[in-house]
Amino acid sequence: MEVNMSRLSTLIRFYFTLGLRHWEILLSLSNINGIVISASTLRRHLKTLRLFRRKEHSDLLDVAVFLQDQLNRYGMLHGYKMMHLKCIQAGYVVTQETIRQLLKILDPHGVQLRRRNRLRRRLYHNPGPNFLWHVDSYDKLKPYGICINGAIDGFSRMLIWLHAYSTSSDPKVIAGYFIDAVLSRNGTATRIRSDLGTENCYMEQMQMFMRHDHTDDFSRNCYLYGSSNHNQRIEHWWGFLRKQHAQFWINLFQDLKDSDDFSGDFLDKSLIQFTCLEIIERELQDVVHLWNTHRIRPSRNAVSPCGRPVMMYTLPQLFGAREYLKEASQQKIQACREECRERGPYPCDNTVFDICCLAMAENSLHPPTSPEEAIDLYMFLRAYIRTQI
């Protein structure tokens, strides 16, 4: 089969920047893109594209500047392995050991804080990708007006969706996340697990509706309710999110609260949503990308595979598993979508949004692009609006 060289080069560059190893690139090209090349051909293309792991290392000063920028954000919560992957995906050629040593210099306090013992967890068994999706909401930022909802595949630990919005209590919004995931895959999971919250009732009905015509053993028991300790995959992942991202914002908002610049009332929450929600949503997608492409180490839990979530999800046969996605017709998906509520263009209350836009226009202010700019804008708008009341 004739291969378009330009497309092949683009794919090789894409998989390389994800941080995949050579054998993982070859498998991805073969199984996902239908392109079969030899290891020597891959090495030749990588050399032509000047994509290296062990030579032509990036300038240490450039790497240090990148790390310092990450440490000023939620990257301050990352360990050296996750930060190394982040450097690779940003285009730097650097070793894990170099990152470890740089972090010891740039962030010695953070290094000490991350030296903790891991908890022993009970065994968990899942036969393959899309057999069971775990769905839950993360409420640690909810007191500040930021509501996060996510779903994770039980076998591969691939994140199915992760979103921040002004609410995680509206069942039509949660159903919208679910239907978007189903639409992108042309199918749904064999089973879904969540807690007993009313925000999940639409998703439950839609799952049962799409699975109604199936004849497998779980078609009549396709939705599971239970307590949080039975939803361990997503509950465990919330711990990762807090350590790698959310704690940065919790500290930022707590500082506002301690200095009496955040009271928790309707206006303050709306202003946090207006200034910070888009940045947090964008950062969450970065976290999703980083998590799905990082390598999960082997553990004592022999029934849980190790590897990269994206590889375990897309190529389950390499890990002794098979695909469990259940096909859903376009008619059913569209019927469900009509009952969903898409996230609107306004990150906060419509009236507050209009007032904030007017205040920014009058003072020639631009939308924030970083957490620091978002907090500065929040402080300005808070003082501006309160003087007008």
mmCIF file of N, CA and C in Angstrom, residues 81 118 157 294-299 305-307:
data_model
loop_
_atom_site.group_PDB
_atom_site.id
_atom_site.type_symbol
_atom_site.label_atom_id
_atom_site.label_comp_id
_atom_site.label_asym_id
_atom_site.label_seq_id
_atom_site.Cartn_x
_atom_site.Cartn_y
_atom_site.Cartn_z
ATOM 1 N N LYS A 81 8.279 12.908 36.949
ATOM 2 C CA LYS A 81 7.906 12.093 35.794
ATOM 3 C C LYS A 81 6.806 12.775 34.979
ATOM 4 N N ARG A 118 2.262 5.764 49.453
ATOM 5 C CA ARG A 118 1.014 5.514 48.745
ATOM 6 C C ARG A 118 0.111 4.593 49.565
ATOM 7 N N ARG A 157 -8.317 3.402 32.467
ATOM 8 C CA ARG A 157 -8.201 4.665 33.200
ATOM 9 C C ARG A 157 -8.117 5.859 32.257
ATOM 10 N N HIS A 294 0.235 9.633 29.780
ATOM 11 C CA HIS A 294 1.307 9.260 30.698
ATOM 12 C C HIS A 294 1.303 7.741 30.896
ATOM 13 N N ARG A 295 2.361 7.237 31.483
ATOM 14 C CA ARG A 295 2.509 5.789 31.650
ATOM 15 C C ARG A 295 2.183 5.389 33.086
ATOM 16 N N ILE A 296 1.203 4.500 33.255
ATOM 17 C CA ILE A 296 0.847 3.973 34.560
ATOM 18 C C ILE A 296 1.781 2.813 34.887
ATOM 19 N N ARG A 297 2.434 2.906 36.002
ATOM 20 C CA ARG A 297 3.427 1.897 36.372
ATOM 21 C C ARG A 297 2.763 0.595 36.829
ATOM 22 N N PRO A 298 3.488 -0.523 36.736
ATOM 23 C CA PRO A 298 2.949 -1.786 37.266
ATOM 24 C C PRO A 298 2.716 -1.676 38.769
ATOM 25 N N SER A 299 1.719 -2.397 39.257
ATOM 26 C CA SER A 299 1.418 -2.378 40.684
ATOM 27 C C SER A 299 1.200 -3.802 41.176
ATOM 28 N N PRO A 305 -4.005 -3.672 34.294
ATOM 29 C CA PRO A 305 -2.858 -3.565 33.392
ATOM 30 C C PRO A 305 -2.102 -2.263 33.618
ATOM 31 N N CYS A 306 -0.878 -2.247 33.190
ATOM 32 C CA CYS A 306 -0.070 -1.032 33.248
ATOM 33 C C CYS A 306 0.217 -0.568 31.825
ATOM 34 N N GLY A 307 0.517 0.689 31.675
ATOM 35 C CA GLY A 307 0.754 1.267 30.358
ATOM 36 C C GLY A 307 0.116 2.632 30.254
#
